[in-house]
Coordinates of C-alpha atoms in Angstrom, one line a residue:
Chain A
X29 CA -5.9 6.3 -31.4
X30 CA -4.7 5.2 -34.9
X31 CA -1.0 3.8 -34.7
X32 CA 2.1 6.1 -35.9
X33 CA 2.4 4.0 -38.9
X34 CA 4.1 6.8 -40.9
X35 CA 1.3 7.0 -43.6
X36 CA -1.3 8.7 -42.0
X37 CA -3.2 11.0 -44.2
X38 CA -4.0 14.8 -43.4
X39 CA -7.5 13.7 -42.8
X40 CA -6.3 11.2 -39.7
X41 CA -4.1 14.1 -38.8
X42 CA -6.8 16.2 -38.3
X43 CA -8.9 13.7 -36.4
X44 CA -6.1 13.2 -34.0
X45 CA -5.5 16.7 -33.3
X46 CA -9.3 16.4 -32.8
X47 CA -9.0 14.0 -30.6
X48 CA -6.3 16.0 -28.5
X49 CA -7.9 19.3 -28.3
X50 CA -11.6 17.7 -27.6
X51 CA -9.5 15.9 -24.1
X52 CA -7.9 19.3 -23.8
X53 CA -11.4 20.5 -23.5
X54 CA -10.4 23.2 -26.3
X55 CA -13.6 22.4 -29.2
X56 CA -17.0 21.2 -27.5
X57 CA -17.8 18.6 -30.1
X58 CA -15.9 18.0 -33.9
X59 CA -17.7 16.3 -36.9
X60 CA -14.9 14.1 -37.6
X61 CA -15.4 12.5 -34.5
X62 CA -17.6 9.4 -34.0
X63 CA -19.3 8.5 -31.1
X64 CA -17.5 5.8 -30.1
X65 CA -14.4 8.4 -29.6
X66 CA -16.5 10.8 -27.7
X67 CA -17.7 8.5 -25.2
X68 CA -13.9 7.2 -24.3
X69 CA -12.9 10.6 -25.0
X70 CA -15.5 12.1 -22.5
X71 CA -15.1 9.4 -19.2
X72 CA -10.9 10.1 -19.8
X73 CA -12.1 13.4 -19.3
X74 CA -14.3 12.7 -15.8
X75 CA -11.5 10.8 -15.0
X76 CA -9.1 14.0 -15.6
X77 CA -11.7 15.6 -13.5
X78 CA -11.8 13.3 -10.2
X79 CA -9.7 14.7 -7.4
X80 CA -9.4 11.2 -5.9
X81 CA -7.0 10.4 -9.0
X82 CA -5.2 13.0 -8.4
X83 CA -4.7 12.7 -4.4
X84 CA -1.7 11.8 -2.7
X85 CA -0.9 9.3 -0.2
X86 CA 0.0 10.5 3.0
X87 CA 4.3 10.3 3.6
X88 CA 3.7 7.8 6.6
X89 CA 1.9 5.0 4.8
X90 CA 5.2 4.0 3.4
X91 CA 6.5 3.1 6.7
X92 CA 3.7 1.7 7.4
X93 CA 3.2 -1.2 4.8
X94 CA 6.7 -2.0 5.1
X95 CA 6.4 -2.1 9.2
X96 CA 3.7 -4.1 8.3
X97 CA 5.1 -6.6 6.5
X98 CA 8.2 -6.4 8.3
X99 CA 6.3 -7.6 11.1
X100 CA 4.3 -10.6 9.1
X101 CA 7.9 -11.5 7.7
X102 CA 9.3 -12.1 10.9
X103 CA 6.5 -14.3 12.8
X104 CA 7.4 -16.9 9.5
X105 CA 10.4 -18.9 9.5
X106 CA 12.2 -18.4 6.5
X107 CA 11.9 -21.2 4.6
X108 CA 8.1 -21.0 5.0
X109 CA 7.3 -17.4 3.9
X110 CA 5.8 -16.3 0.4
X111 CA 9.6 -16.3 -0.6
X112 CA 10.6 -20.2 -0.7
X113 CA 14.0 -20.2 -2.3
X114 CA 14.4 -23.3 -2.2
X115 CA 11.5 -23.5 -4.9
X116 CA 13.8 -21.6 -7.6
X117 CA 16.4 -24.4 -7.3
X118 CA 16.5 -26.7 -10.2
X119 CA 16.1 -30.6 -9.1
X120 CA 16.5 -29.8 -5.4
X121 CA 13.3 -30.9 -2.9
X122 CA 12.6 -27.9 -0.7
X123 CA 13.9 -28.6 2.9
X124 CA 11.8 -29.2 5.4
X125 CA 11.6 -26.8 8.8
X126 CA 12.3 -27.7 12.1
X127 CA 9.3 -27.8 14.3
X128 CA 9.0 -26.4 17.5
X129 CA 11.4 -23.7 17.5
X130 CA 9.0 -21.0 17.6
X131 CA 8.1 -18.0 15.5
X132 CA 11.2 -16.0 13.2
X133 CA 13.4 -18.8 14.2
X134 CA 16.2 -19.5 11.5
X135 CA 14.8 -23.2 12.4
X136 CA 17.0 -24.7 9.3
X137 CA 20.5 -25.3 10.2
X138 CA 23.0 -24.1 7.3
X139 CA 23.8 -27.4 6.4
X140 CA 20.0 -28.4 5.3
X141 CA 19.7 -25.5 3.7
X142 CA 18.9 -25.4 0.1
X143 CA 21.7 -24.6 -2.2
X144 CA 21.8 -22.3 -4.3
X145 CA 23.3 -23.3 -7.2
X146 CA 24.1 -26.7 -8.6
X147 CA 27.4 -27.3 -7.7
X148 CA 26.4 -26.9 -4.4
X149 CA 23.0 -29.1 -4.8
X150 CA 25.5 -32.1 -6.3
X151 CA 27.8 -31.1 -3.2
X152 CA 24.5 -31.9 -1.2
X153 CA 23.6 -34.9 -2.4
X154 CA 26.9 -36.4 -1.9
X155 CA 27.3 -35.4 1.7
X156 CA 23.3 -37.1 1.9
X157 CA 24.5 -40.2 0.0
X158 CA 27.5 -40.3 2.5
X159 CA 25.7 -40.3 5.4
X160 CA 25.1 -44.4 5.4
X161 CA 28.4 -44.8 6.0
X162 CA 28.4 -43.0 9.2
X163 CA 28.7 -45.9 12.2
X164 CA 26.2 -46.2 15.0
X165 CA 27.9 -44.4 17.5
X166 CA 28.8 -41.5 15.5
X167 CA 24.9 -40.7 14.6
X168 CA 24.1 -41.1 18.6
X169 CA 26.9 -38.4 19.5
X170 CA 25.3 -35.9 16.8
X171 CA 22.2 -36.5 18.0
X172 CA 23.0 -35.6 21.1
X173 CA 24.8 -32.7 19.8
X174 CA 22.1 -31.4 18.0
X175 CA 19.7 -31.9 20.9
X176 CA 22.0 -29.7 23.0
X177 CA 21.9 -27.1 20.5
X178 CA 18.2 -27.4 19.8
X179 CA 17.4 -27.1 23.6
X180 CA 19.7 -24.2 24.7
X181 CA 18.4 -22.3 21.3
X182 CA 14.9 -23.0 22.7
X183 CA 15.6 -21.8 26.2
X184 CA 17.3 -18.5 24.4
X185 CA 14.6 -18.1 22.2
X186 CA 11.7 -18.5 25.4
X187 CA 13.3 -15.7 27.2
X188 CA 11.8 -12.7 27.6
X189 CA 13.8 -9.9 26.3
X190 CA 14.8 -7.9 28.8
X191 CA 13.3 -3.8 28.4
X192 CA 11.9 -4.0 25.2
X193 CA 11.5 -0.5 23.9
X194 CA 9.4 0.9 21.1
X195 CA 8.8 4.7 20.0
X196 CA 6.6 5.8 17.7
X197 CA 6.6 9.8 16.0
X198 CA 3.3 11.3 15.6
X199 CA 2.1 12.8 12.5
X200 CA -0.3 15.1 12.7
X201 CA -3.9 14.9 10.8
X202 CA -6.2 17.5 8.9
X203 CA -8.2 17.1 12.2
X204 CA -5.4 18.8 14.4
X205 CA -2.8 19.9 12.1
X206 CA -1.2 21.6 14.7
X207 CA -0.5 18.6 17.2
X208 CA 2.8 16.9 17.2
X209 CA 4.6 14.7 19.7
X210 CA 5.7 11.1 19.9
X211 CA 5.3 8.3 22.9
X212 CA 7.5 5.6 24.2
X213 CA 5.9 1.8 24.9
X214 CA 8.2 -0.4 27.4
X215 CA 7.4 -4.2 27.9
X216 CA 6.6 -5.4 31.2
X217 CA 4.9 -8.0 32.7
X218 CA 2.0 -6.4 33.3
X219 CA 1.7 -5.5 29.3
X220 CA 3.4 -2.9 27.4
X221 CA 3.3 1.0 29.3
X222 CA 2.6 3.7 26.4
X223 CA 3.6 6.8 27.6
X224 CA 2.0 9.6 25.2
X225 CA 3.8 13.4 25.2
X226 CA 2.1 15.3 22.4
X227 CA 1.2 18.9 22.1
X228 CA -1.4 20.8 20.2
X229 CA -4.1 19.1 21.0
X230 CA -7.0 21.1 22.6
X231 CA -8.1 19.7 25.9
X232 CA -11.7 17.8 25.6
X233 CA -14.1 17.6 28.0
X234 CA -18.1 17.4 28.8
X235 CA -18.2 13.8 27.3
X236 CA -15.9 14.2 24.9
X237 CA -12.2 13.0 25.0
X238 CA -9.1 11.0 23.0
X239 CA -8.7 7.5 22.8
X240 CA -5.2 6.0 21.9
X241 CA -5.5 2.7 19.6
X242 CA -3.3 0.0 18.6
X243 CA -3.8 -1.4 14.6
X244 CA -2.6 -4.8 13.2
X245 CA -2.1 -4.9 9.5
X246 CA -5.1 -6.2 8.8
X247 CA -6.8 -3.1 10.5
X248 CA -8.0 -5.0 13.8
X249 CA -8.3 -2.4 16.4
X250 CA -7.3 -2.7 20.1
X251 CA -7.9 -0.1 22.3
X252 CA -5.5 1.5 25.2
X253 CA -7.0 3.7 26.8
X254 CA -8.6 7.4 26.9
X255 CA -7.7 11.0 28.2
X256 CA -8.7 14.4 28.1
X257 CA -4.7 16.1 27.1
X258 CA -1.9 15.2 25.5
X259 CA 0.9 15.4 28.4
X260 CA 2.3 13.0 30.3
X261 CA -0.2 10.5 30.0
X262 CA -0.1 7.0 30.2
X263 CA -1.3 4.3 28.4
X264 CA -1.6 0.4 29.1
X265 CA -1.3 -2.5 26.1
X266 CA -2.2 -6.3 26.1
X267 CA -0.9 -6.3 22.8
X268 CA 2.4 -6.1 21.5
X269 CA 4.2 -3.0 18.8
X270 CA 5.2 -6.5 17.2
X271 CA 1.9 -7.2 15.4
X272 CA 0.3 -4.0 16.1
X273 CA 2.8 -1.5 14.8
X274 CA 0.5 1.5 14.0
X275 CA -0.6 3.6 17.1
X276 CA -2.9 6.2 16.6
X277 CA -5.6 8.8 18.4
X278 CA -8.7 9.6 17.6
X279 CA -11.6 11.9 19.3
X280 CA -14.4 10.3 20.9
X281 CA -18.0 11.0 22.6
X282 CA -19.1 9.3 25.3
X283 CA -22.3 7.4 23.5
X284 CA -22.4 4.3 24.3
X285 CA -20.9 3.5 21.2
X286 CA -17.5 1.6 21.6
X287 CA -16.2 1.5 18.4
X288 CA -13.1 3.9 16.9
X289 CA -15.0 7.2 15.7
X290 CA -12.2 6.8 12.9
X291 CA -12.0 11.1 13.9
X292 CA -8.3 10.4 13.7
X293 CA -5.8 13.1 15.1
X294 CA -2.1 11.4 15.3
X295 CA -0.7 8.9 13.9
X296 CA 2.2 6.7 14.1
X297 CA 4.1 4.1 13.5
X298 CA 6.1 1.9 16.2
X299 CA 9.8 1.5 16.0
X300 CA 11.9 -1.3 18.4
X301 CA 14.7 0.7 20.1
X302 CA 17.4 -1.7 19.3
Chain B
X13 CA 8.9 -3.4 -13.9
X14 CA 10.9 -4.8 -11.3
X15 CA 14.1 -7.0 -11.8
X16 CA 13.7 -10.6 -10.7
X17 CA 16.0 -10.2 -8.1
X18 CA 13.8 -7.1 -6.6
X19 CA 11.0 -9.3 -7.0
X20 CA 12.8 -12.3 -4.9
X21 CA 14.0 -9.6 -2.2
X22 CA 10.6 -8.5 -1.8
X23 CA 9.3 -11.9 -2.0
X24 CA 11.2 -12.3 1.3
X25 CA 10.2 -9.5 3.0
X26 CA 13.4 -7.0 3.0
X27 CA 12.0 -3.9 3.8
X28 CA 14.2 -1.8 1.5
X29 CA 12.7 -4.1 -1.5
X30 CA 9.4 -3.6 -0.1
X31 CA 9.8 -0.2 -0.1
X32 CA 10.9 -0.1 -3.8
X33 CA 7.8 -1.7 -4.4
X34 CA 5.7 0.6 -2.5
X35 CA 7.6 3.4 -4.1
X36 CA 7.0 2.2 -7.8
X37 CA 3.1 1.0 -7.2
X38 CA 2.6 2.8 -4.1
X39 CA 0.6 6.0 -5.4
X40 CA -1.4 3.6 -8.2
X41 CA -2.8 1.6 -5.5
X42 CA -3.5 4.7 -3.5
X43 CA -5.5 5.9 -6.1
X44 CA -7.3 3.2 -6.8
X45 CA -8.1 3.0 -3.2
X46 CA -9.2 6.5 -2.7
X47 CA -11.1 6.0 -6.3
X48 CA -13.1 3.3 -5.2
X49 CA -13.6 4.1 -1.6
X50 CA -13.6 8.0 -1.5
X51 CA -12.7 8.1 2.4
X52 CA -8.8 8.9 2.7
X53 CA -8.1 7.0 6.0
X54 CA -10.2 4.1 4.6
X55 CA -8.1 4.6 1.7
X56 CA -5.2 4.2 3.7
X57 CA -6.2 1.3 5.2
X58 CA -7.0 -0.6 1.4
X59 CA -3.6 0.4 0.2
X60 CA -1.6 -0.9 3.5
X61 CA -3.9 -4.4 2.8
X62 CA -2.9 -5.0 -0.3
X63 CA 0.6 -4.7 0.2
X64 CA 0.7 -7.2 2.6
X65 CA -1.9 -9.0 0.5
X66 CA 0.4 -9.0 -2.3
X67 CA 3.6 -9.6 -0.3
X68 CA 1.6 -13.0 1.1
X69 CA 0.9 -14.4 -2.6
X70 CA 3.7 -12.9 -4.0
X71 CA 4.6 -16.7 -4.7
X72 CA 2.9 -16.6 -7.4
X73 CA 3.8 -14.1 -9.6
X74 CA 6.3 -15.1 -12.7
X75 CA 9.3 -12.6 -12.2
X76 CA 10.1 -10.4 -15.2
X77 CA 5.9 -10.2 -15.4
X78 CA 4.7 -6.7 -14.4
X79 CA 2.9 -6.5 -11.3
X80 CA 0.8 -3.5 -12.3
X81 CA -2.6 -5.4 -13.1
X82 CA -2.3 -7.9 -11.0
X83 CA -2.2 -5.3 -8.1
X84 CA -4.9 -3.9 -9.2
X85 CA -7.1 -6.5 -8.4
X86 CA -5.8 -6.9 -5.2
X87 CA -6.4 -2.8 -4.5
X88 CA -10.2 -3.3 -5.9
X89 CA -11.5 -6.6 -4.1
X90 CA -9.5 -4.9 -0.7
X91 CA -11.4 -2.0 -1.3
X92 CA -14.5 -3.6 -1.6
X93 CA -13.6 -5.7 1.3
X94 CA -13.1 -2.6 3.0
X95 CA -15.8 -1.1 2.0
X96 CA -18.1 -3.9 2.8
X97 CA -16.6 -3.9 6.5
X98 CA -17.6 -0.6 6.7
X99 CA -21.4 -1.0 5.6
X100 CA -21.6 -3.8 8.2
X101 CA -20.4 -1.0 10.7
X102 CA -23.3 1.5 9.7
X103 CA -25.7 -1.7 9.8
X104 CA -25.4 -2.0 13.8
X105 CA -26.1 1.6 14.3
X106 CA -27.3 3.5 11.5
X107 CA -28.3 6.8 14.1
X108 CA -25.2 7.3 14.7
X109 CA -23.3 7.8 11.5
X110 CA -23.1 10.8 9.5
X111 CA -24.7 11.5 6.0
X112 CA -21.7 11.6 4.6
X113 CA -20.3 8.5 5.5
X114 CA -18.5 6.5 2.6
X115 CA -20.6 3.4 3.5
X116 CA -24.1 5.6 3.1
X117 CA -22.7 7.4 0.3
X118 CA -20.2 5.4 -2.2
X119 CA -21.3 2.0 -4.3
X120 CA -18.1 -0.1 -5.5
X121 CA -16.2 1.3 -9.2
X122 CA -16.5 -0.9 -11.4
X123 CA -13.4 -3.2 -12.3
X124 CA -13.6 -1.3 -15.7
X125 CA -13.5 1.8 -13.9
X126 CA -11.0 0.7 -11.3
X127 CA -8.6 -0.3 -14.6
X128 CA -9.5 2.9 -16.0
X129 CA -8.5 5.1 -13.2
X130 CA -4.9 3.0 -12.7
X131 CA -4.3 3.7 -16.3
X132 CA -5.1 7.4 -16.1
X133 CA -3.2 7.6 -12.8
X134 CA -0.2 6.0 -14.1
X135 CA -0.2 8.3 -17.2
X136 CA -0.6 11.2 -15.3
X137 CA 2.3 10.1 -13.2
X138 CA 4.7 9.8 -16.5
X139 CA 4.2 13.2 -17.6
X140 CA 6.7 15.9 -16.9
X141 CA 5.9 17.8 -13.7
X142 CA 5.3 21.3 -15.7
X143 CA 3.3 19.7 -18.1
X144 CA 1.2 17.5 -15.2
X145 CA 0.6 20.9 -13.6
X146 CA -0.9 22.3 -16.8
X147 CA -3.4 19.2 -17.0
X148 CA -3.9 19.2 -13.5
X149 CA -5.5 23.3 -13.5
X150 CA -7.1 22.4 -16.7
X151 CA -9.4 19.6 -15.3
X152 CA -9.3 19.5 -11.8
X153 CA -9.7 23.2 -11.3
X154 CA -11.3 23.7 -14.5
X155 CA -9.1 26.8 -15.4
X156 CA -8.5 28.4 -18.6
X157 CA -5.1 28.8 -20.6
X158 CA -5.6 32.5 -19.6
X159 CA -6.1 31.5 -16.1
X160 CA -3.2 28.9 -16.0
X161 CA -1.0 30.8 -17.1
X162 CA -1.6 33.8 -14.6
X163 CA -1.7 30.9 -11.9
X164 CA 1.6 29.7 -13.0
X165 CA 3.3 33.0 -14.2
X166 CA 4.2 32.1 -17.6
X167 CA 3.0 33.2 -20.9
X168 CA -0.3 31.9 -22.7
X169 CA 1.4 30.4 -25.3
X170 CA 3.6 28.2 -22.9
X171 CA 0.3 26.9 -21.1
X172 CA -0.7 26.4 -24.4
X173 CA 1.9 24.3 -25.8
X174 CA 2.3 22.3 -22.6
X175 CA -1.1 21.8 -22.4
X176 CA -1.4 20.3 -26.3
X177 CA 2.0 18.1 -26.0
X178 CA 0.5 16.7 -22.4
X179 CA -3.0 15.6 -23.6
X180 CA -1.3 14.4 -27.0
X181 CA 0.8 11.8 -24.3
X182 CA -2.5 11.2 -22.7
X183 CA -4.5 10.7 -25.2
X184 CA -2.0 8.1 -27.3
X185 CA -1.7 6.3 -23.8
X186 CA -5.1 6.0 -22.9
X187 CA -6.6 5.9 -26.4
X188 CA -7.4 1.9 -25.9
X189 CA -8.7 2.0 -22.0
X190 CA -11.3 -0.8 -20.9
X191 CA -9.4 -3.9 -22.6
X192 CA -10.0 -4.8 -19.1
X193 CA -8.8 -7.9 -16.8
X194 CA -9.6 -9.0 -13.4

């Protein structure tokens, strides 16, 4: 298009109205136009015309890219995830982590962590500069200070949380847009017990029945189990809500083939019952 | 464009700024997706990639920069990721999958195209809802002003006036499509 330079003529006036009515689809061809403008002129208007530009994503994808980053952002330690702050701090050395404290462990203790600003980073230094003064003694008894806290942090962090909950609201697909429901997953030590309570599904038989899945974010799929109707059924997981937030159901025939049909009926998205 | 600081909260992972990520570039990688790819669920499964694609490397992206092309580029290689994944699925076990499957059926867009149909997107997005609604009968259902304006209610000559002032925004937006990047 020719920029709004105040001096067009009426002859680039006309071309641009014959530009806009030729996307508007209102003149089949116009002299003034060359080809060049009819051939962007004509894929804008394929473009205008391809109903996957104009779909919509479905409401529950929202929740479920930020589950499933929500769940990648917890398995990092802070300090080591795409956000480094430390990295945005003028003339300060990133701090290093902790090992061996285990996955979404605020492994850093707040006195190593980086400062954010420069009084603080001077602050810093001068506490690490002082720290050669500090006699023998005194460095053993904070050792073993901090080895106390580092241990009975570690035997918090390695026990199992007691009744882990999860639930997860079903959304209904263009498959069976009448279904609805929602399930419940509970850790125990055998794995994590899905129990399913959904409605509006019709019952399949004769080789044909639903599957239940679990989905990572990077679309691995784990499967828990099959059944014929939605209520009261139970379902069994080796693998946890945590990395495999989405949960969803899908129809399947018994043909030897064991991959997802991708015939998807519910989805949803696991949420921890805090 | 994002603020630097939304960019740092997302950076870390806070869901609220991931969701105002999702929210701003959410429907642009969508449509990318569903461009390039055709299936909606495999659609779905591009767009939740990239954002966690995006969120790992996000590292790299100069705050105050727009994130627009650069997730782009992540929505086209996931899709063709995706898309690749797929054919390898209909490989095994061609019997079994329907004509119509995307694998059988689609070949990758074009990064041109996949710029191209951001750009269209994102310009259809900016446009006032009455005057979307025009464009939208006019192309997608291929309805006259006639028929528009029965469809919508309102006279001819409002059809016709949102109909020239919306493809005058889309055609000064979109005038200088395929400068291209990747």
């Amino acid at each position: 298009m020719a920029p709004d330079t105040g001096r067009h003529d009426a002859n680039e006036d006309a071309i641009d109205r014959a530009r806009i009515d030729y996307l508007a689809g209102e003149i089949g061809t116009d002299l003034r136009l060359g080809d060049a403008d009819r051939i962007v002129l004509d894929e804008l208007r394929e473009l205008l015309a391809d109903p996957t530009l104009w779909a919509e994503p479905p409401a529950e994808l929202e929740d479920a890219v930020v589950a499933a980053i929500a769940a990648e952002a917890a398995t990092l330690p802070p300090l080591e995830g795409p956000f480094d702050q430390s990295s945005e701090d003028p003339g300060v050395a990133a701090p290093a982590a902790v090992p061996g404290l285990g996955d979404g462990v605020p492994a850093i203790p707040a006195s190593a962590q980086a400062p954010t600003d420069l009084a603080a980073a001077r602050r810093r230094r001068q506490e690490r500069s002082g720290r050669s003064r500090w006699t023998r003694p005194t460095m053993l008894v904070a050792a073993a200070a901090a080895a106390v806290v580092i241990v009975a942090g570690g035997v918090l962090l390695l026990r199992p949380p007691a009744d882990r909950t999860f639930d997860v609201a079903f959304q209904a697909t263009e498959l069976a847009p009448n279904a609805s429901g929602s399930a419940v997953m509970i850790k125990s030590d055998s794995g994590w017990e899905i129990k399913l309570n959904v409605t509006g599904l019709p019952r399949l038989d004769n080789g044909r029945f639903y599957q239940g899945w679990l989905r990572n974010a990077d679309g691995v799929l784990v499967p828990i189990g099959t059944f014929n109707e939605g209520t009261d059924v139970v379902l069994w997981s080796g693998v946890s809500p945590d990395a495999f937030p989405t949960l969803t159901v899908t129809q399947e025939e018994a043909d030897g083939n064991q991959d997802s049909s991708g015939q998807r009926v519910l989805v949803g998205t696991a949420v921890e019952v805090k | 464009m994002l603020t630097p600081e939304e960019l740092a909260r997302f950076r870390a992972g806070e869901s609220d700024a991931v969701r105002a990520v999702y929210r701003e570039y959410g429907r642009l990688v969508y449509a990318v997706c569903r461009n390039q790819l055709g299936n909606p669920q495999l659609a779905e499964d591009a767009t939740q990639q990239t954002f966690l694609k995006a969120w790992r490397s996000a590292r790299t992206v100069d705050p105050g920069r727009d994130l627009a092309p650069w997730l782009a580029t992540i929505a086209r290689r996931t899709a063709i990721d995706v898309h690749r994944q797929e054919s390898r699925q209909v490989s095994s076990d061609i019997d079994d999958v329907p004509a119509s499957h995307p694998a059988l059926v689609q070949e990758p867009v074009a990064i041109e195209r996949t710029y191209d149909a951001w750009q269209v997107r994102q310009a259809l997005d900016e446009l006032p809802p009455d005057e979307r609604e025009v464009v939208q009968l006019q192309h997608l259902e291929g309805l006259t002003h006639t028929a528009v304006a029965a469809r919508l209610g309102v006279p001819v000559g409002t059809v016709k006036s949102r109909s020239y002032r919306a493809h005058k925004k889309l055609a000064g937006k979109l005038g200088h499509l395929r400068a291209g990047f990747d």
